[in-house]
Coordinates of N, CA, C and O in Angstrom, one line a residue:
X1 N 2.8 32.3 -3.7 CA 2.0 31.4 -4.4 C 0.6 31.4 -3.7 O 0.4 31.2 -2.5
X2 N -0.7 31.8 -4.7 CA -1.9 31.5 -4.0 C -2.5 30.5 -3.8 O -2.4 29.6 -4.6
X3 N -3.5 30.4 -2.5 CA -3.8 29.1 -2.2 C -4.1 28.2 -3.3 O -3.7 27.1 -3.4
X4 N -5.0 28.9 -4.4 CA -5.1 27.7 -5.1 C -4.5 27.3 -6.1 O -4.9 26.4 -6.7
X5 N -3.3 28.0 -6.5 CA -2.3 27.4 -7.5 C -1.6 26.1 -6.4 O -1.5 24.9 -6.8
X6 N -1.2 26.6 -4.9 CA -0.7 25.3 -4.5 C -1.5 24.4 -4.3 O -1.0 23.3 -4.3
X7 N -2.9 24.3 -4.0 CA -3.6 23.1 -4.7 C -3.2 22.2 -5.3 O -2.6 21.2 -5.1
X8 N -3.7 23.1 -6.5 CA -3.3 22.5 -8.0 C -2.5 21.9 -8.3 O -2.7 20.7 -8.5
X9 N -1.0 22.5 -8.3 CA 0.3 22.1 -7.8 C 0.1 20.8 -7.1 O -0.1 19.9 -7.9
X10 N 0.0 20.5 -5.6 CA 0.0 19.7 -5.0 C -0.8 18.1 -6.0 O -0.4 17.0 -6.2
X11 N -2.0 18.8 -6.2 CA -2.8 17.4 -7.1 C -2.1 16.9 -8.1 O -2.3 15.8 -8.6
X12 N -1.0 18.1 -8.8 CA -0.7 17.7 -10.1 C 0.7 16.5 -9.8 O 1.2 15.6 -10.4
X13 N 0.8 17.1 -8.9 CA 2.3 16.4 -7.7 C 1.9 15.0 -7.8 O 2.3 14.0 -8.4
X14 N 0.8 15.2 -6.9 CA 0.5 13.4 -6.6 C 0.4 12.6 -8.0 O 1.2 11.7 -8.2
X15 N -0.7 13.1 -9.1 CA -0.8 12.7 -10.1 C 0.5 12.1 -10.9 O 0.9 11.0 -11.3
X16 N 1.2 13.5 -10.8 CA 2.6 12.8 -11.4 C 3.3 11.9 -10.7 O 3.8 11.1 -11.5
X17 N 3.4 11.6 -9.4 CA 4.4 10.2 -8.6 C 3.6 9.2 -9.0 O 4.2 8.2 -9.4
X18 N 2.1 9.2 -9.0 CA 1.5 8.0 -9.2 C 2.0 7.8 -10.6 O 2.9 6.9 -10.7
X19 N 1.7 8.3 -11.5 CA 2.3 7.9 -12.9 C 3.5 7.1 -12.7 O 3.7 6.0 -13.2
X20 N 4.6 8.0 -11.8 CA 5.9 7.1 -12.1 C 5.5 5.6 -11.4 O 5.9 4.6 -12.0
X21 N 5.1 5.6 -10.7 CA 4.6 4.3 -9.9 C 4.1 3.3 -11.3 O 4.7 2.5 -12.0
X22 N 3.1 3.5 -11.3 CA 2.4 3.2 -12.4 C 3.0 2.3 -14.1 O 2.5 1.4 -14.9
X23 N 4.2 3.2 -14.1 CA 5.2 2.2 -14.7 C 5.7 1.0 -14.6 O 5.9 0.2 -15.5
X24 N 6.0 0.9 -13.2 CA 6.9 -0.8 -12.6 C 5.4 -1.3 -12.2 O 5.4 -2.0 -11.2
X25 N 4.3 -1.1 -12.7 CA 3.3 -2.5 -12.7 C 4.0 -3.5 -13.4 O 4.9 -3.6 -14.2
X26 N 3.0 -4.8 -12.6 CA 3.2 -5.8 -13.6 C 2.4 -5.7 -14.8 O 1.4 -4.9 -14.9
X27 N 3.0 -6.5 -15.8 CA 2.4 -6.6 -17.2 C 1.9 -5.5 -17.4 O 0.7 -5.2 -17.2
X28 N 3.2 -4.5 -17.8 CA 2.6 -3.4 -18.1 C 3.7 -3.2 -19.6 O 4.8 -3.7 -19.8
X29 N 2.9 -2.5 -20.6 CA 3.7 -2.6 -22.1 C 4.6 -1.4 -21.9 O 4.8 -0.6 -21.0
X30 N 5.4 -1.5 -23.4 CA 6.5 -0.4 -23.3 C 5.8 0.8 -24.2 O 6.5 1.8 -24.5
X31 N 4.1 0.7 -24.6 CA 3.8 1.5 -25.4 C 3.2 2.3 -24.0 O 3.1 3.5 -23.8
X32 N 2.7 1.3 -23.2 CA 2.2 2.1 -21.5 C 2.9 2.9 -21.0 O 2.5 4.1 -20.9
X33 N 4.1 2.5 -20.5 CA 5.1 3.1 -20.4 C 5.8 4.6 -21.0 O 6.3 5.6 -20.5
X34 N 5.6 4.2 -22.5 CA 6.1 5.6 -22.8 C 4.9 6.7 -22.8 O 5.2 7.9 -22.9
X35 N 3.1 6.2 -22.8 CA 2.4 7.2 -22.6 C 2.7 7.8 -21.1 O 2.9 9.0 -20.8
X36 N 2.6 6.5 -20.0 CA 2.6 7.4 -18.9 C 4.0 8.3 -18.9 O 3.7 9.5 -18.8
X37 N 5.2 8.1 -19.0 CA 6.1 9.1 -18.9 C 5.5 10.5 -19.9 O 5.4 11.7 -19.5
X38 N 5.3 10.1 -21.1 CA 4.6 11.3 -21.9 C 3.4 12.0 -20.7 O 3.5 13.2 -20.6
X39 N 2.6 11.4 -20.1 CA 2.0 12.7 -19.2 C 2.4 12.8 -18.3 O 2.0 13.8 -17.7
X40 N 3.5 12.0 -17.6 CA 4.5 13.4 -16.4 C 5.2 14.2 -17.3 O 5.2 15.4 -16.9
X41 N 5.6 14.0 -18.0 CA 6.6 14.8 -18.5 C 6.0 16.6 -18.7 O 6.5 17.6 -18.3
X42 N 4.2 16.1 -19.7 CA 3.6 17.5 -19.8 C 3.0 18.2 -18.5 O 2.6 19.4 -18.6
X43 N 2.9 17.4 -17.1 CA 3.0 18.0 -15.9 C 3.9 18.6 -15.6 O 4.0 19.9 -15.6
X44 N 4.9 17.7 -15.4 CA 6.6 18.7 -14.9 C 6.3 20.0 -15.7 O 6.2 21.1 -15.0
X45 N 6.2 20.0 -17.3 CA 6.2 21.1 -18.1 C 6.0 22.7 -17.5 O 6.6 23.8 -17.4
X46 N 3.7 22.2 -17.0 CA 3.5 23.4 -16.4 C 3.7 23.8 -16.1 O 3.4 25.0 -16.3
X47 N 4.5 23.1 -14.6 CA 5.3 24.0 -13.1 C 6.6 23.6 -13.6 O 7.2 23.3 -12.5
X48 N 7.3 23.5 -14.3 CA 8.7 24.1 -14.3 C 8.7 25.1 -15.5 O 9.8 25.5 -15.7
X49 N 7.9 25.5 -16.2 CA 7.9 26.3 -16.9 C 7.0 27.3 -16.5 O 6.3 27.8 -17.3
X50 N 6.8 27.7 -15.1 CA 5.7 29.0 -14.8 C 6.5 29.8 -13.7 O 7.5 29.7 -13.1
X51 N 5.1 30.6 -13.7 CA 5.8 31.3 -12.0 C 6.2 30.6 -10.9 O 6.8 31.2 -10.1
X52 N 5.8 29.2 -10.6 CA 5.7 28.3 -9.7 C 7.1 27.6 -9.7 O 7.6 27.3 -8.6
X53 N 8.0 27.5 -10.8 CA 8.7 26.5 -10.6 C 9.6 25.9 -9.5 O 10.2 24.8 -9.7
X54 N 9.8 26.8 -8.4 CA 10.8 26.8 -7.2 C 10.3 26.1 -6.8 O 10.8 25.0 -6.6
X55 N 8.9 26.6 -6.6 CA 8.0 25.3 -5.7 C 7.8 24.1 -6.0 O 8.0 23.5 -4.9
X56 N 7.5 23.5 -6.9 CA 7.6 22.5 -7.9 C 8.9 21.6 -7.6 O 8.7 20.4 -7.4
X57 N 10.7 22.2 -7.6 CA 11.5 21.8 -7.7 C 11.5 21.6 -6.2 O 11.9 20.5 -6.1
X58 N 11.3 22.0 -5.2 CA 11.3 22.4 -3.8 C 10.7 20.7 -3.4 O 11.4 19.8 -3.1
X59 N 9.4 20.8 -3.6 CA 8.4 19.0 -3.8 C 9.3 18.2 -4.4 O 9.6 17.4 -3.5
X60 N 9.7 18.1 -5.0 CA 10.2 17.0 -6.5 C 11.6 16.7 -5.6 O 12.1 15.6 -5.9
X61 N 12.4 17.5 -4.6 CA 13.6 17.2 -4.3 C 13.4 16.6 -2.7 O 14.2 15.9 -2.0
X62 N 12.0 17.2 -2.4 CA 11.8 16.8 -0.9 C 11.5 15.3 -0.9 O 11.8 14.6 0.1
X63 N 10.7 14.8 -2.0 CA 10.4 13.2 -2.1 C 11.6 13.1 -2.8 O 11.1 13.4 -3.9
X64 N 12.4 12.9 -3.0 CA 13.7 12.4 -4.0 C 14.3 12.2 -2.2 O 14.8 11.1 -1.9
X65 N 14.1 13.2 -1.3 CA 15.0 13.0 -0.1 C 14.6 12.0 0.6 O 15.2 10.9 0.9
X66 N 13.1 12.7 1.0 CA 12.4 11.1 1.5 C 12.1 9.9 1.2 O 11.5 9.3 2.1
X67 N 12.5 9.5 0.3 CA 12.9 8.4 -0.4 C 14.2 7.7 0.1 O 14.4 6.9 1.0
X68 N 14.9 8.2 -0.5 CA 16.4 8.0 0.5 C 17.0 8.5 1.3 O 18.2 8.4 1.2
X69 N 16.5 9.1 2.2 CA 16.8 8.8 3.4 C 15.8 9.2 4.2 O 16.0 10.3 4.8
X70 N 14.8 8.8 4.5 CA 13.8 9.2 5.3 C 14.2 9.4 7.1 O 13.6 10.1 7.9
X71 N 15.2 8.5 7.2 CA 15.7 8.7 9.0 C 15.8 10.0 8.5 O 14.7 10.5 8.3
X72 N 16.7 10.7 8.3 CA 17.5 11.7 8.3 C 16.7 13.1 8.1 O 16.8 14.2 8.6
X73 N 15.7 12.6 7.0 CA 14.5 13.6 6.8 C 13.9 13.9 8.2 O 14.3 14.9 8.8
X74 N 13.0 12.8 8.9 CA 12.5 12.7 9.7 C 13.0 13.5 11.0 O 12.2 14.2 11.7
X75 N 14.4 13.4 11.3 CA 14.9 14.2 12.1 C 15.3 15.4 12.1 O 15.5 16.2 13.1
X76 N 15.3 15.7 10.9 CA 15.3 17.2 9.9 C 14.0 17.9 10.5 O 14.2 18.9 11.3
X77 N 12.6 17.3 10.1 CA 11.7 17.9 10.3 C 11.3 17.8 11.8 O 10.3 18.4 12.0
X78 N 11.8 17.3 12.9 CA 11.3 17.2 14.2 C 12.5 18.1 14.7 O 12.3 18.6 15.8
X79 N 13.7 18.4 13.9 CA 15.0 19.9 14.2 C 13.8 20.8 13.9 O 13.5 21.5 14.9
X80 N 13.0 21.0 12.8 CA 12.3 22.1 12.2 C 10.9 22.3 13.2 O 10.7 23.4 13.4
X81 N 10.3 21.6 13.5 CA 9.4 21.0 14.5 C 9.9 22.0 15.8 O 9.5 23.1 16.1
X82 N 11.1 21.2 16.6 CA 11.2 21.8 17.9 C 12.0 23.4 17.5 O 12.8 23.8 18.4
X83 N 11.9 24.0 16.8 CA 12.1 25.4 17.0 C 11.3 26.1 16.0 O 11.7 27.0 15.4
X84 N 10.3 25.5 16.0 CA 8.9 26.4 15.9 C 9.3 26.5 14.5 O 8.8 27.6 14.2
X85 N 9.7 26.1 13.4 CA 9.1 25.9 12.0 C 10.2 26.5 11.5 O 10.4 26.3 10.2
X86 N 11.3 27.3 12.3 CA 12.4 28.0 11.4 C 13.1 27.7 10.3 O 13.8 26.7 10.2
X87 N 12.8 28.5 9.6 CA 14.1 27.8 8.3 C 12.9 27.2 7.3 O 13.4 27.1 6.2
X88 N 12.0 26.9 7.3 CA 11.1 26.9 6.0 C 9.5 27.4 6.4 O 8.9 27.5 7.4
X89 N 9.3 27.7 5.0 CA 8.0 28.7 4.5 C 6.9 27.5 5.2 O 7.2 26.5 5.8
X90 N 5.5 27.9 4.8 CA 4.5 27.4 5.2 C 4.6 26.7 4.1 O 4.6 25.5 4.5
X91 N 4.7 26.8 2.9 CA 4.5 26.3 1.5 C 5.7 24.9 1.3 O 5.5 23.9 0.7
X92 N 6.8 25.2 2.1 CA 8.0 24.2 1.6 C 7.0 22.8 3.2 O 6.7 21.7 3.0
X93 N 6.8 23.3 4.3 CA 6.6 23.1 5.4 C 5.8 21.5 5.1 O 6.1 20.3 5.4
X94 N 4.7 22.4 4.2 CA 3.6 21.4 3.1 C 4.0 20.4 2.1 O 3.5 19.3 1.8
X95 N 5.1 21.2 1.4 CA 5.8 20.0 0.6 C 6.5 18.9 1.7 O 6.2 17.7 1.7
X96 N 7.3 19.2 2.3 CA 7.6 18.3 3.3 C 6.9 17.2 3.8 O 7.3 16.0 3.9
X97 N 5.9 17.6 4.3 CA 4.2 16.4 4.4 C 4.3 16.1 3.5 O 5.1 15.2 3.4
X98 N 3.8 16.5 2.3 CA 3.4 15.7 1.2 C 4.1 14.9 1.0 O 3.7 13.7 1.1
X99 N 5.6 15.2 0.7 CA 6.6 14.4 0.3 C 6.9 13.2 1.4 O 7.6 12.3 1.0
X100 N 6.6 13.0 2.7 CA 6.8 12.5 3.3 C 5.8 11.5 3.5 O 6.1 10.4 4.1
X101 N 4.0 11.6 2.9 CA 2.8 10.8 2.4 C 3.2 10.1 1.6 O 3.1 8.8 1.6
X102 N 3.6 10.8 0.7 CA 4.2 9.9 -0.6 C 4.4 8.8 -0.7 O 3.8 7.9 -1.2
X103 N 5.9 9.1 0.0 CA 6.7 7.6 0.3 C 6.3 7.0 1.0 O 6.9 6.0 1.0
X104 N 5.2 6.9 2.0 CA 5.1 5.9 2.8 C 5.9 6.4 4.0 O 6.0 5.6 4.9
X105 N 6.5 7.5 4.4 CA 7.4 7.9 5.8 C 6.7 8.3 6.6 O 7.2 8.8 7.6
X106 N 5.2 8.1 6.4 CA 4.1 9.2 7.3 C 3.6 8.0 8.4 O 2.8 8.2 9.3
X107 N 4.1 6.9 8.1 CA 3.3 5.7 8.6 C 4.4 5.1 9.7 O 5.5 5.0 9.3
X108 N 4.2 4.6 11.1 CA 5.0 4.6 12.0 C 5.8 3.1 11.7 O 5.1 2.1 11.3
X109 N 6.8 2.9 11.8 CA 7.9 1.7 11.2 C 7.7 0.7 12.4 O 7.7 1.0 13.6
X110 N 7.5 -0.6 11.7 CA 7.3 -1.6 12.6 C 8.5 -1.6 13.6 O 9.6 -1.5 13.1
X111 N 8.3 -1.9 15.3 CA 9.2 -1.9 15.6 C 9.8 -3.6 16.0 O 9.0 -4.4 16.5
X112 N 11.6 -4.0 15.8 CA 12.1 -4.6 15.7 C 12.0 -5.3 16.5 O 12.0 -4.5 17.4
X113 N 11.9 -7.0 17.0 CA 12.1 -7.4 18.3 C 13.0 -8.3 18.4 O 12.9 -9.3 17.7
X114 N 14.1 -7.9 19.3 CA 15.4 -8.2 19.6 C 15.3 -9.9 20.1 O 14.3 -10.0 20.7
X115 N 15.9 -10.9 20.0 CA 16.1 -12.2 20.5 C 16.5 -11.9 22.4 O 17.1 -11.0 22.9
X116 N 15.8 -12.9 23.1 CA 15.8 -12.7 24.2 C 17.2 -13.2 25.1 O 17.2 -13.0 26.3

């Protein structure tokens, strides 16, 4: 993939999570709603219908992970971290960040304070 198709990719990425976000506003109609799904949907379209689409599916599954289960991610990527990046491309490396911006997993978790 050349750098600037994963650009692209990448913007078209965010563009589309925002959309889905963008649905569970408040007071938002069902005629809003079905436009914004109508432009994720003709995003998905481009990158799962091109040379790209691995990549595309690669993102789309890495935030589906980070989402639910972000511990598990997290440890995943600090396994991939301490042995020097093995086991994924530069390209999946980047979805991984991204997907991990997304959700909010990029941001360090309040920590808990125990009763004394």
């Amino acid at each position: 993939m050349e750098r600037e198709h994963e650009e692209a990719m990448r913007a078209d990425y965010q563009q589309h999570y925002q959309l889905g976000l963008d649905m569970f506003r408040d007071r938002i109609t069902e005629t809003d709603i079905e436009r914004l799904d109508s432009d994720r949907i003709e995003i998905e379209k481009r990158w799962q219908d091109g040379p790209h689409t691995e990549q595309w599916a690669y993102l789309s599954d890495a935030q589906h992970d980070w989402e639910r289960s972000p511990a598990t991610m997290s440890r995943f990527m600090e396994n991939v971290d301490h042995n020097g990046g093995y086991g994924l491309t530069d390209i999946q490396r980047r979805s991984q960040q991204q997907a991990r911006e997304l959700t909010g997993n990029d941001r360090p978790r309040p920590r808990i304070q125990r009763g004394r």
